[in-house]
Amino acid sequence: MTFATTAAQALWFLPFVTPVALYVAWSDMAAMRIPNKAVLALLVVYAVVGLIALPFVDYAWRWTHFAVVLVAGFVLTMIGAMGGGDAKFGAAMAPFLALGDLQIFLLIFSASLLAAFAAHRLARAIPALRGLAPHWESWSNPKFPMGLALSASLLIYLALAAAR
């Protein structure tokens, strides 16, 4: 597996992205929402760390990833295919991904989505696990907390890029 994102770039991003991604996963499972402050925090991480981690031309072009994914996400939100928080978080994630890694990322996202969905549905079916967080809205909501899969995908992508 060859990544366009270098190990050094991923290592720069990973420590700053991890707490935001974990917070998004937790928040989406607990309240079925991704707070705007988490989306903004991820964008700030890219805005600051990206200047250090990436060549300036790459850094600047990756802002177009944000714009394209934001527009696509809003269209998907309008037709009911995803939530608004998911669309905004997906857009905030986009600059962290090299365009050359899109196919790899889509594979990671597909696997993460299936695994997160199965794990969440299994956990909510087991009373002992539900009891660990009894007030989580995602246990009773028929919708899936996509922030769990989105966060996992970003972390796995950066970890795999860093590990090579």
Coordinates of N, CA and C in Angstrom, one line a residue:
M1 N 0.8 -1.2 0.0 CA 0.0 0.0 0.0 C 0.9 1.2 0.0
T2 N 0.8 2.1 -1.0 CA 1.6 3.3 -1.1 C 0.7 4.5 -0.8
F3 N 1.2 5.3 0.1 CA 0.5 6.6 0.4 C 1.2 7.8 -0.2
A4 N 0.4 8.7 -0.6 CA 0.9 10.0 -1.0 C 1.3 10.9 0.2
T5 N 0.6 10.7 1.3 CA 0.9 11.4 2.5 C 2.1 10.7 3.1
T6 N 3.2 11.5 3.4 CA 4.4 10.9 4.0 C 4.2 10.5 5.4
A7 N 5.1 9.6 5.9 CA 5.0 9.3 7.3 C 5.2 10.5 8.2
A8 N 6.1 11.4 7.8 CA 6.4 12.6 8.6 C 5.2 13.5 8.7
Q9 N 4.5 13.6 7.6 CA 3.3 14.5 7.6 C 2.2 13.9 8.5
A10 N 2.0 12.6 8.4 CA 1.0 11.9 9.2 C 1.4 12.0 10.7
L11 N 2.7 11.9 11.0 CA 3.1 12.0 12.4 C 2.9 13.4 13.0
W12 N 3.0 14.4 12.1 CA 2.7 15.8 12.6 C 1.2 15.9 12.9
F13 N 0.4 15.4 12.1 CA -1.1 15.6 12.3 C -1.6 14.7 13.4
L14 N -1.2 13.5 13.5 CA -1.8 12.5 14.4 C -2.0 12.9 15.8
P15 N -1.0 13.5 16.5 CA -1.2 13.8 17.9 C -2.3 14.9 18.1
F16 N -2.5 15.7 17.1 CA -3.4 16.8 17.3 C -4.8 16.4 16.8
V17 N -4.9 15.5 15.9 CA -6.2 15.1 15.3 C -6.8 14.1 16.3
T18 N -6.0 13.2 16.9 CA -6.6 12.2 17.8 C -7.6 12.6 18.8
P19 N -7.3 13.6 19.7 CA -8.3 14.0 20.7 C -9.6 14.6 20.1
V20 N -9.4 15.3 19.0 CA -10.7 15.8 18.3 C -11.5 14.6 17.7
A21 N -10.8 13.7 17.1 CA -11.6 12.5 16.5 C -12.2 11.7 17.6
L22 N -11.5 11.5 18.7 CA -12.1 10.7 19.8 C -13.3 11.5 20.4
Y23 N -13.2 12.8 20.5 CA -14.3 13.6 21.1 C -15.5 13.5 20.1
V24 N -15.3 13.6 18.8 CA -16.4 13.5 17.9 C -17.1 12.1 17.9
A25 N -16.3 11.1 18.0 CA -16.9 9.7 18.1 C -17.8 9.6 19.4
W26 N -17.2 10.1 20.5 CA -17.9 10.0 21.8 C -19.2 10.9 21.7
S27 N -19.1 12.1 21.2 CA -20.2 13.0 21.2 C -21.3 12.5 20.3
D28 N -20.9 12.0 19.2 CA -22.0 11.5 18.3 C -22.7 10.3 18.8
M29 N -22.0 9.4 19.6 CA -22.7 8.3 20.2 C -23.5 8.7 21.4
A30 N -23.0 9.7 22.1 CA -23.7 10.1 23.3 C -24.9 11.0 23.0
A31 N -24.8 11.9 22.1 CA -25.9 12.9 21.8 C -26.4 12.9 20.4
M32 N -25.8 12.0 19.5 CA -26.2 12.0 18.1 C -26.0 13.4 17.4
R33 N -24.9 14.0 17.8 CA -24.5 15.3 17.2 C -23.0 15.5 17.2
I34 N -22.5 16.1 16.2 CA -21.1 16.5 16.2 C -21.0 18.0 16.4
P35 N -20.5 18.5 17.5 CA -20.5 19.9 17.8 C -19.7 20.7 16.8
N36 N -20.1 21.9 16.5 CA -19.4 22.8 15.6 C -18.0 23.1 16.1
K37 N -17.8 23.1 17.5 CA -16.5 23.4 18.0 C -15.5 22.3 17.7
A38 N -16.0 21.1 17.5 CA -15.1 20.0 17.1 C -14.7 20.1 15.7
V39 N -15.6 20.5 14.8 CA -15.3 20.8 13.4 C -14.3 21.9 13.3
L40 N -14.6 23.0 14.0 CA -13.6 24.1 14.0 C -12.3 23.8 14.5
A41 N -12.2 23.0 15.6 CA -11.0 22.5 16.1 C -10.1 21.7 15.1
L42 N -10.8 20.9 14.4 CA -10.1 20.1 13.4 C -9.6 21.0 12.2
L43 N -10.4 22.0 11.9 CA -9.9 23.0 10.8 C -8.7 23.8 11.4
V44 N -8.8 24.2 12.6 CA -7.6 24.9 13.2 C -6.4 24.1 13.2
V45 N -6.5 22.8 13.6 CA -5.4 21.9 13.5 C -4.8 21.9 12.1
Y46 N -5.6 21.7 11.1 CA -5.0 21.7 9.8 C -4.4 23.1 9.4
A47 N -5.1 24.2 9.8 CA -4.6 25.5 9.4 C -3.2 25.8 10.0
V48 N -3.0 25.3 11.3 CA -1.7 25.6 11.9 C -0.7 24.5 11.6
V49 N -1.0 23.3 11.9 CA -0.1 22.2 11.7 C 0.2 21.9 10.3
G50 N -0.8 22.1 9.4 CA -0.5 21.9 8.0 C 0.5 22.8 7.4
L51 N 0.6 24.0 8.0 CA 1.7 24.9 7.5 C 3.1 24.4 7.8
I52 N 3.2 23.6 8.9 CA 4.5 23.0 9.3 C 4.7 21.7 8.6
A53 N 3.6 20.9 8.5 CA 3.8 19.5 8.0 C 3.9 19.4 6.5
L54 N 3.3 20.3 5.7 CA 3.2 20.2 4.3 C 3.9 21.2 3.5
P55 N 4.4 20.9 2.3 CA 4.8 22.0 1.5 C 3.7 23.0 1.2
F56 N 4.0 24.3 1.1 CA 3.0 25.3 1.0 C 2.0 25.1 -0.1
V57 N 2.5 24.7 -1.3 CA 1.6 24.4 -2.4 C 0.5 23.3 -2.1
D58 N 1.0 22.2 -1.5 CA 0.1 21.2 -1.1 C -0.9 21.6 0.0
Y59 N -0.4 22.4 0.9 CA -1.2 22.9 2.0 C -2.3 23.8 1.4
A60 N -2.0 24.7 0.5 CA -3.0 25.5 -0.1 C -4.0 24.8 -0.9
W61 N -3.6 23.8 -1.8 CA -4.5 23.1 -2.6 C -5.4 22.2 -1.8
R62 N -5.0 21.7 -0.7 CA -5.8 20.8 0.1 C -7.0 21.6 0.7
W63 N -7.0 22.9 0.8 CA -8.2 23.6 1.2 C -9.3 23.5 0.2
T64 N -9.0 23.2 -1.1 CA -10.0 22.9 -2.0 C -10.7 21.6 -1.7
H65 N -10.0 20.6 -1.1 CA -10.7 19.4 -0.6 C -11.8 19.7 0.4
F66 N -11.5 20.7 1.3 CA -12.5 21.1 2.2 C -13.8 21.6 1.5
A67 N -13.6 22.5 0.5 CA -14.7 23.1 -0.2 C -15.5 22.1 -1.0
V68 N -14.8 21.2 -1.7 CA -15.5 20.2 -2.5 C -16.3 19.3 -1.6
V69 N -15.7 18.8 -0.5 CA -16.4 17.8 0.4 C -17.6 18.6 1.1
L70 N -17.4 19.8 1.5 CA -18.5 20.6 2.1 C -19.7 20.7 1.2
V71 N -19.5 21.1 -0.1 CA -20.6 21.2 -1.0 C -21.3 19.8 -1.2
A72 N -20.5 18.8 -1.4 CA -21.0 17.4 -1.6 C -21.8 17.0 -0.3
G73 N -21.2 17.3 0.8 CA -21.9 16.9 2.1 C -23.2 17.7 2.3
F74 N -23.3 18.9 1.9 CA -24.5 19.7 2.0 C -25.6 19.1 1.1
V75 N -25.2 18.7 -0.1 CA -26.1 18.1 -1.1 C -26.6 16.8 -0.5
L76 N -25.7 15.9 0.1 CA -26.1 14.7 0.7 C -27.0 14.9 1.9
T77 N -26.8 16.0 2.7 CA -27.7 16.4 3.8 C -29.0 16.8 3.3
M78 N -29.1 17.5 2.3 CA -30.4 18.0 1.7 C -31.2 16.8 1.2
I79 N -30.6 15.8 0.7 CA -31.4 14.7 0.3 C -31.6 13.6 1.4
G80 N -31.1 13.9 2.6 CA -31.3 13.0 3.7 C -30.4 11.8 3.8
A81 N -29.3 11.9 3.0 CA -28.4 10.7 3.0 C -27.4 10.8 4.2
M82 N -27.2 12.0 4.8 CA -26.3 12.1 6.0 C -26.7 13.3 6.8
G83 N -26.2 13.4 8.0 CA -26.5 14.5 8.9 C -25.6 15.7 8.6
G84 N -26.1 16.8 9.0 CA -25.3 18.1 8.8 C -24.0 18.1 9.5
G85 N -23.9 17.5 10.7 CA -22.7 17.5 11.5 C -21.7 16.5 10.8
D86 N -22.2 15.4 10.3 CA -21.4 14.5 9.5 C -20.8 15.2 8.3
A87 N -21.6 15.9 7.6 CA -21.1 16.6 6.4 C -20.0 17.6 6.7
K88 N -20.2 18.4 7.8 CA -19.2 19.4 8.2 C -17.9 18.7 8.7
F89 N -18.1 17.7 9.5 CA -16.9 17.0 9.9 C -16.1 16.3 8.8
G90 N -16.8 15.7 7.9 CA -16.2 15.1 6.7 C -15.4 16.2 5.9
A91 N -16.0 17.4 5.8 CA -15.3 18.5 5.1 C -14.1 18.9 5.8
A92 N -14.2 19.0 7.2 CA -13.0 19.3 8.0 C -11.9 18.3 7.9
M93 N -12.3 17.0 7.7 CA -11.3 15.9 7.6 C -10.6 16.0 6.2
A94 N -11.2 16.5 5.2 CA -10.7 16.4 3.8 C -9.3 16.9 3.6
P95 N -9.0 18.1 4.2 CA -7.6 18.6 3.9 C -6.5 17.7 4.5
F96 N -6.8 16.8 5.4 CA -5.8 15.9 5.9 C -5.4 14.8 4.9
L97 N -6.3 14.6 3.9 CA -6.1 13.5 3.0 C -5.4 14.0 1.7
A98 N -4.4 13.3 1.3 CA -3.8 13.6 0.0 C -4.7 13.1 -1.1
L99 N -4.9 13.8 -2.2 CA -5.8 13.4 -3.3 C -5.3 12.1 -3.8
G100 N -4.0 11.8 -3.8 CA -3.5 10.5 -4.3 C -3.9 9.3 -3.4
D101 N -4.4 9.6 -2.2 CA -4.7 8.6 -1.3 C -6.3 8.4 -1.2
L102 N -7.0 9.0 -2.1 CA -8.4 8.9 -2.1 C -8.9 7.5 -2.1
Q103 N -8.4 6.7 -3.0 CA -8.8 5.3 -3.1 C -8.5 4.5 -1.8
I104 N -7.3 4.7 -1.3 CA -7.0 4.0 0.0 C -7.9 4.5 1.1
F105 N -8.2 5.8 1.1 CA -9.1 6.3 2.2 C -10.5 5.8 2.0
L106 N -11.0 5.7 0.8 CA -12.4 5.1 0.6 C -12.4 3.7 1.1
L107 N -11.4 2.9 0.9 CA -11.3 1.5 1.4 C -11.4 1.5 2.9
I108 N -10.5 2.4 3.5 CA -10.5 2.5 5.0 C -11.9 2.9 5.5
F109 N -12.5 3.9 4.8 CA -13.8 4.3 5.3 C -14.8 3.3 5.2
S110 N -14.8 2.5 4.1 CA -15.8 1.4 3.9 C -15.7 0.4 5.0
A111 N -14.4 0.0 5.3 CA -14.2 -1.0 6.3 C -14.6 -0.5 7.7
S112 N -14.2 0.8 7.9 CA -14.6 1.4 9.2 C -16.1 1.6 9.4
L113 N -16.7 1.9 8.3 CA -18.2 2.1 8.4 C -18.9 0.8 8.8
L114 N -18.5 -0.3 8.1 CA -19.0 -1.6 8.4 C -18.7 -2.1 9.8
A115 N -17.4 -1.9 10.2 CA -17.0 -2.4 11.5 C -17.7 -1.5 12.6
A116 N -17.8 -0.2 12.4 CA -18.4 0.7 13.4 C -19.9 0.4 13.6
F117 N -20.5 0.2 12.4 CA -22.0 -0.1 12.5 C -22.2 -1.5 13.2
A118 N -21.4 -2.5 12.8 CA -21.6 -3.8 13.5 C -21.3 -3.7 15.0
A119 N -20.2 -3.1 15.3 CA -19.8 -3.0 16.7 C -20.9 -2.2 17.5
H120 N -21.4 -1.1 17.0 CA -22.4 -0.3 17.7 C -23.7 -1.0 17.9
R121 N -24.1 -1.7 16.8 CA -25.4 -2.4 16.9 C -25.2 -3.6 17.9
L122 N -24.1 -4.3 17.9 CA -23.8 -5.4 18.8 C -23.8 -4.8 20.2
A123 N -23.1 -3.8 20.4 CA -23.0 -3.2 21.8 C -24.3 -2.8 22.3
R124 N -25.1 -2.2 21.5 CA -26.4 -1.7 22.0 C -27.4 -2.9 22.3
A125 N -27.1 -4.0 21.7 CA -27.9 -5.2 21.9 C -27.5 -6.0 23.2
I126 N -26.4 -5.6 23.8 CA -25.9 -6.3 25.0 C -26.2 -5.4 26.2
P127 N -27.1 -5.7 27.1 CA -27.5 -4.9 28.2 C -26.3 -4.4 29.1
A128 N -25.3 -5.3 29.3 CA -24.2 -5.0 30.1 C -23.4 -3.8 29.5
L129 N -23.2 -3.8 28.2 CA -22.5 -2.8 27.5 C -23.3 -1.5 27.4
R130 N -24.6 -1.6 27.2 CA -25.5 -0.4 27.2 C -25.5 0.2 28.6
G131 N -25.3 -0.6 29.6 CA -25.3 -0.1 31.0 C -24.1 0.8 31.3
L132 N -23.0 0.6 30.5 CA -21.8 1.4 30.8 C -22.1 2.9 30.4
A133 N -23.0 3.1 29.5 CA -23.3 4.5 29.1 C -24.8 4.5 28.8
P134 N -25.6 4.4 29.9 CA -27.1 4.2 29.7 C -27.8 5.4 29.1
H135 N -27.2 6.6 29.1 CA -28.0 7.7 28.6 C -27.6 8.1 27.2
W136 N -26.7 7.3 26.5 CA -26.4 7.6 25.2 C -27.6 7.5 24.3
E137 N -27.8 8.6 23.5 CA -28.9 8.7 22.6 C -28.8 7.6 21.5
S138 N -27.6 7.3 21.1 CA -27.5 6.4 19.9 C -28.0 5.0 20.2
W139 N -28.1 4.6 21.5 CA -28.6 3.3 21.8 C -30.1 3.1 21.4
S140 N -30.9 4.2 21.5 CA -32.3 4.1 21.1 C -32.6 4.8 19.8
N141 N -31.7 5.5 19.2 CA -32.0 6.2 18.0 C -31.8 5.2 16.8
P142 N -32.8 5.2 15.9 CA -32.6 4.3 14.7 C -31.5 4.7 13.8
K143 N -31.1 5.9 13.8 CA -30.0 6.4 13.0 C -28.6 6.0 13.6
F144 N -27.6 5.9 12.7 CA -26.3 5.5 13.1 C -25.4 6.7 13.3
P145 N -24.6 6.7 14.4 CA -23.7 7.8 14.7 C -22.5 7.8 13.8
M146 N -22.6 8.4 12.6 CA -21.6 8.3 11.6 C -20.2 8.9 12.0
G147 N -20.3 9.8 13.0 CA -19.0 10.4 13.6 C -18.1 9.3 14.1
L148 N -18.6 8.2 14.5 CA -17.8 7.1 15.0 C -17.0 6.5 13.8
A149 N -17.6 6.3 12.7 CA -16.9 5.7 11.5 C -16.0 6.8 10.8
L150 N -16.4 8.0 10.8 CA -15.6 9.1 10.2 C -14.3 9.3 11.0
S151 N -14.5 9.4 12.3 CA -13.3 9.5 13.2 C -12.3 8.4 13.1
A152 N -12.9 7.2 13.1 CA -12.0 6.0 13.0 C -11.3 6.0 11.7
S153 N -12.0 6.3 10.6 CA -11.3 6.4 9.3 C -10.2 7.3 9.2
L154 N -10.3 8.5 9.8 CA -9.3 9.5 9.8 C -8.1 9.0 10.6
L155 N -8.4 8.5 11.8 CA -7.3 8.0 12.6 C -6.5 6.8 12.0
I156 N -7.3 5.9 11.4 CA -6.6 4.7 10.8 C -5.8 5.2 9.6
Y157 N -6.3 6.1 8.8 CA -5.6 6.6 7.6 C -4.3 7.2 8.1
L158 N -4.3 8.1 9.0 CA -3.1 8.8 9.5 C -2.1 7.8 10.2
A159 N -2.7 6.8 10.9 CA -1.8 5.8 11.6 C -1.1 4.9 10.6
L160 N -1.8 4.5 9.6 CA -1.2 3.7 8.6 C -0.2 4.4 7.8
A161 N -0.5 5.7 7.5 CA 0.5 6.5 6.7 C 1.8 6.7 7.6
A162 N 1.6 6.9 8.9 CA 2.7 7.2 9.8 C 3.5 5.9 10.0
A163 N 2.9 4.8 10.0 CA 3.6 3.5 10.3 C 4.4 3.0 9.2
R164 N 4.4 3.5 8.0 CA 5.2 2.9 6.9 C 6.6 3.5 6.8

